[in-house]
Structures are given as C-alpha cells and as structure tokens.
Amino acid sequence: MTATVSNFYYGAVTPIAAYLMACLGAALGLRCTTRSLRRPHHRARWLALGAVSIGCGIWTMHFIAMIGFSVQGALVSYDATKTVLSLVVAIVVVAVGVFLVGYRGGSAANLAVAGTITGLGVAAMHYLGMAAIHTNGGLDYDTFTVALSVAIAVAAATAALWAAVSIRGLWSSLGASVVMGFAVTGMHYTGMAAVSVHLSGGSEVSQSSTSLLSFLLVMIAGPLVVLLVAAVIVMFDPDMMLGDDEQHAPALHTSGGDFAAHYPAQSSQPPHSW
C-alpha cells in the first residue's frame, strides 16, 4: 500500500527555519572565504571554518526540514550512525570545493570541477540522510526527480563557490546567501518530491513521534552550536564587518598556482589573528 507522505507536518515552520539555516551557513561561508583571501597566512583556517559553516548549514537545513516529514499510518525513526555520517559527508565535500577555489582560483574549469564534486556530495548527504530512515515500509524514488535534485545541487554548489571567490561586499554577500539558501532548500524539497513510501504489514518501529522529534533536535543541536560559534568568530574578527577586505582583496581570476603573489601578507594584522 502506498502511504500518504507529507513534508509539511508542522506547516510553514520547518521550511522557513530550514531556509534560514541554509542562509546562515552560506553567509558565514562567504565571509570566511573573503577573510581567507584577505589574510593568506591563515587562509587554510578561514577556508576550513567556511567549509564547516556551509556544511553544517546544509545539514541542519536538511534535518530541520525532515522534522516536518511524516508518513500517514507509520512511525519514522533514524539510524544515528548514518545520520552522523551524512554530516561528515556534507562537511568534507564542501571542504573539497572550498579549498579548490580558495587555492586554485575561480576559473571556469576549476569552478566546474569543484562545483560538480561539491554538488554531488551535497546530494549524497541528502540521500544518505534519507537512507537513515526506518519505517514499516520501503522508500522508492522517482528517477527523473532525483536527477533534477542532483542537477540543482551541482548548480547551487557551483554558484556558491563562484560567489565565494567573486563577491566582496558585505551586502552583496548577504544577498548571495539569500539566493543560495533558496537553491539549497529547493534542492532538498525537490529530492523529497521524489519520495514515495510503500507500507508493509506490521510496524517495525516502536519509537514515538515525540521521541523522534527529540532525536532530531538533539542531532541538530551540535551543528547549530558550531554555526553560532562561527558567527561569533566572524562578527568579532577585526574589520570583518567593516568592509575593509572588500576594498583590498582582489578577485580570483587566475587558474591555479601559488596565490602568495596575489595576496601579500598584511603586515598590519597581528600574527595570531585569524
């Protein structure tokens, strides 16, 4: 029997909250990447923080949205190991893309490679998170809609990486993060539109809806704390929010190689500062 599936069990609350998390992760990632170009001696640190921010933002968006996922006539639970693994996948693949453009530049070829890797990784995170679902039935996917969601993921990842190395202004970065939030959230709900659930006989799930909500909130808590810490680092970094980096940091138009010549050390910055 095919069950009725809803992605909006709590109405507009979960998609709006999910979208805001995607925007937050994107905004922090963009600002961290800008800072990495401003301070080449600490580029790796800023790129790593940016990758963690974007990865946590995407993952948190996914599982906040999944709070609104329900299957009529069945209870839903999650495999904790696969859920955590999907977070690791999100951070690692975003890091690959961010470090590629951070060190090799924003050429079309490099963006295509980095965007494809990151987009496929984001899609893998999404479907790995879906594979963590347990219910008294099986999940089936519409092939065309899955392919569309992967294409959106690749396009969104490529656009995000382009913005990371091309956009300097604070307000421009915030505008880009809003657009990226729409793209990432759109990818999620496109992927969810591909899902159908076919129920089997007896229920194999003993977990209540309350304990499921508690599980998801606990899982989300860690990445959310990471995002808040990253936001504090970004906000209190010297001149991060003042726009000085937009005036001095050049755009990445080179195709690769050592960026030391393009980003000379800023002697005015203290050696211990990120």
XYZ file of C-alpha atoms in Angstrom:
274
model
C 0.000 0.000 0.000
C 1.316 3.434 -0.944
C 1.208 5.784 2.033
C 0.441 9.493 2.030
C 3.658 11.422 2.613
C 3.861 14.997 3.875
C 6.885 17.273 4.152
C 4.997 19.989 5.990
C 3.582 18.269 9.083
C 4.157 21.428 11.156
C 3.123 23.809 8.399
C 5.454 26.583 7.282
C 7.588 26.466 10.438
C 10.045 23.806 9.292
C 10.655 25.041 5.718
C 11.202 28.613 6.926
C 13.546 27.521 9.724
C 15.380 25.209 7.307
C 15.780 28.020 4.790
C 17.169 30.383 7.434
C 19.756 27.779 8.457
C 20.839 27.364 4.839
C 21.190 31.148 4.528
C 23.170 31.377 7.771
C 25.623 28.683 6.708
C 26.046 30.273 3.278
C 26.564 33.760 4.699
C 29.209 32.585 7.163
C 30.929 30.532 4.475
C 31.123 33.512 2.123
C 32.511 35.819 4.790
C 35.088 33.246 5.879
C 36.237 32.767 2.291
C 36.590 36.515 1.857
C 38.666 36.653 5.031
C 40.878 33.812 3.756
C 41.805 35.962 0.759
C 42.464 38.953 2.975
C 44.796 37.006 5.285
C 46.763 34.488 3.236
C 48.858 33.384 6.219
C 45.682 31.944 7.763
C 43.873 31.030 4.564
C 43.519 27.354 5.470
C 41.910 28.188 8.813
C 39.355 30.508 7.274
C 38.592 28.122 4.433
C 38.129 25.285 6.930
C 35.773 27.396 9.043
C 33.879 28.379 5.904
C 33.541 24.752 4.818
C 32.322 23.706 8.266
C 29.823 26.583 8.297
C 28.389 25.779 4.877
C 28.365 22.030 5.556
C 26.652 22.420 8.931
C 24.207 24.897 7.422
C 23.193 22.491 4.658
C 22.958 19.517 7.018
C 20.988 21.454 9.632
C 18.662 22.700 6.913
C 18.058 19.107 5.804
C 17.174 17.725 9.213
C 15.121 20.722 10.312
C 13.120 20.179 7.133
C 12.898 16.462 7.988
C 11.139 17.334 11.260
C 8.173 18.111 9.034
C 8.402 14.759 7.218
C 5.610 12.331 8.099
C 4.184 9.105 6.693
C 0.496 8.510 7.284
C -0.065 5.211 9.048
C 3.570 4.692 10.001
C 6.109 5.854 12.515
C 9.524 7.041 11.407
C 12.910 6.650 13.098
C 16.512 7.306 12.100
C 19.728 5.329 12.213
C 22.058 7.501 14.301
C 25.253 6.296 12.597
C 24.069 7.114 9.089
C 22.689 10.440 10.285
C 26.049 11.498 11.731
C 27.859 10.115 8.685
C 25.751 12.344 6.444
C 27.009 15.354 8.435
C 30.616 14.263 7.899
C 29.959 13.852 4.168
C 28.449 17.340 3.961
C 31.447 18.999 5.623
C 34.086 17.001 3.718
C 32.669 17.575 0.233
C 32.113 21.275 0.874
C 35.700 21.497 2.134
C 36.958 19.931 -1.106
C 35.165 22.543 -3.173
C 36.091 25.484 -0.953
C 39.776 24.558 -0.814
C 39.898 24.012 -4.578
C 38.648 27.512 -5.329
C 40.466 29.001 -2.354
C 43.866 27.820 -3.569
C 43.411 27.305 -7.305
C 41.154 30.220 -8.145
C 37.812 30.834 -9.768
C 38.490 29.832 -13.365
C 35.597 28.262 -15.242
C 37.287 24.851 -15.351
C 38.132 24.864 -11.663
C 34.635 26.011 -10.699
C 33.126 23.264 -12.854
C 35.210 20.581 -11.147
C 34.773 21.945 -7.627
C 31.058 22.623 -8.128
C 30.403 19.149 -9.508
C 32.253 17.442 -6.660
C 30.535 19.569 -4.034
C 27.092 19.277 -5.615
C 27.310 15.506 -5.914
C 28.495 15.384 -2.302
C 25.577 17.501 -1.109
C 23.192 15.210 -2.978
C 24.949 12.204 -1.412
C 24.476 13.782 2.021
C 20.774 14.224 1.323
C 20.165 10.669 0.165
C 22.399 9.206 2.860
C 20.267 11.067 5.373
C 17.193 9.571 3.703
C 18.786 6.114 3.859
C 18.935 6.555 7.640
C 15.127 6.494 7.792
C 13.457 3.405 9.222
C 9.728 2.810 8.852
C 7.384 -0.125 8.301
C 7.735 0.054 4.572
C 10.132 0.914 1.769
C 11.134 4.242 0.278
C 11.029 4.496 -3.512
C 12.333 7.352 -5.639
C 11.258 8.806 -8.952
C 14.389 8.694 -11.126
C 13.750 11.910 -13.048
C 13.059 13.943 -9.908
C 16.170 12.549 -8.214
C 18.249 13.539 -11.242
C 16.697 17.009 -11.143
C 17.577 17.380 -7.451
C 21.194 16.372 -8.168
C 21.380 18.898 -11.017
C 20.076 21.613 -8.690
C 22.667 20.607 -6.087
C 25.508 20.877 -8.603
C 24.254 24.225 -9.915
C 23.790 25.588 -6.381
C 27.238 24.400 -5.303
C 28.904 25.922 -8.361
C 27.118 29.235 -7.821
C 28.083 29.210 -4.145
C 31.748 28.609 -4.922
C 31.710 31.306 -7.598
C 30.198 33.739 -5.112
C 32.788 32.758 -2.517
C 35.680 33.918 -4.706
C 33.954 36.705 -6.644
C 31.751 38.658 -4.248
C 33.433 41.010 -1.797
C 30.840 43.445 -0.441
C 29.049 42.634 2.800
C 25.598 43.345 1.413
C 26.408 41.523 -1.808
C 27.469 38.511 0.253
C 24.240 38.620 2.243
C 22.239 38.852 -0.980
C 24.131 35.894 -2.420
C 23.473 33.860 0.737
C 19.727 34.511 0.387
C 19.786 33.186 -3.176
C 21.963 30.227 -2.159
C 19.541 29.450 0.664
C 16.707 29.214 -1.843
C 18.766 26.955 -4.101
C 19.850 24.561 -1.344
C 16.390 24.385 0.222
C 14.869 23.942 -3.235
C 17.214 21.021 -3.845
C 16.022 19.405 -0.610
C 12.328 19.682 -1.360
C 12.853 18.596 -4.960
C 14.557 15.483 -3.615
C 11.697 14.948 -1.164
C 9.181 15.228 -4.014
C 10.809 12.117 -5.484
C 9.958 10.029 -2.414
C 7.094 7.570 -2.148
C 6.570 5.119 0.720
C 5.070 1.658 0.296
C 3.925 0.246 3.627
C 4.359 -3.376 4.554
C 2.371 -5.372 7.105
C 3.249 -4.867 10.749
C 5.050 -1.857 12.137
C 8.725 -2.390 12.784
C 9.084 0.916 14.574
C 8.486 1.311 18.280
C 9.691 4.901 18.519
C 7.032 7.537 19.230
C 6.716 10.780 17.280
C 7.775 12.661 20.414
C 10.987 10.685 20.792
C 11.639 11.125 17.052
C 11.367 14.885 17.408
C 13.660 14.752 20.424
C 16.216 12.713 18.463
C 16.252 15.183 15.573
C 16.537 18.181 17.896
C 19.483 16.572 19.693
C 21.201 15.805 16.389
C 20.660 19.367 15.172
C 21.929 20.920 18.412
C 25.625 20.186 17.756
C 25.878 21.710 14.252
C 23.734 24.631 15.395
C 26.208 25.389 18.184
C 29.032 25.210 15.623
C 27.207 27.754 13.447
C 26.720 30.081 16.410
C 30.408 29.827 17.341
C 31.380 30.517 13.731
C 29.076 33.538 13.718
C 30.763 34.887 16.841
C 34.212 34.430 15.287
C 33.112 36.201 12.121
C 31.393 39.075 13.917
C 34.242 39.804 16.316
C 37.084 39.415 13.854
C 38.816 42.797 13.268
C 37.409 44.672 10.257
C 35.421 41.600 9.141
C 32.166 43.544 9.152
C 33.692 46.925 8.272
C 34.222 46.249 4.597
C 37.994 46.786 4.512
C 38.534 43.404 2.920
C 36.245 44.310 0.036
C 38.422 47.275 -0.782
C 41.739 45.432 -0.706
C 41.123 41.762 -1.569
C 41.368 41.179 -5.329
C 39.073 38.798 -7.146
C 40.365 35.345 -8.056
C 40.682 35.198 -11.822
C 43.799 33.073 -12.001
C 43.586 29.448 -12.987
C 45.792 27.978 -10.313
C 49.208 28.004 -8.665
C 50.566 29.860 -5.689
C 48.437 32.786 -4.587
C 51.110 34.389 -2.422
C 51.898 36.925 -5.129
C 48.245 37.862 -5.453
C 47.571 38.083 -1.706
C 50.600 39.614 0.028
C 50.756 39.323 3.786
C 49.032 42.148 5.622
C 51.649 43.457 7.994
C 49.014 45.385 9.928
C 47.363 42.180 11.076
C 48.607 40.554 14.284
C 50.267 37.173 13.622
C 47.933 35.312 15.950
C 44.708 36.653 14.445
C 42.539 34.582 12.113
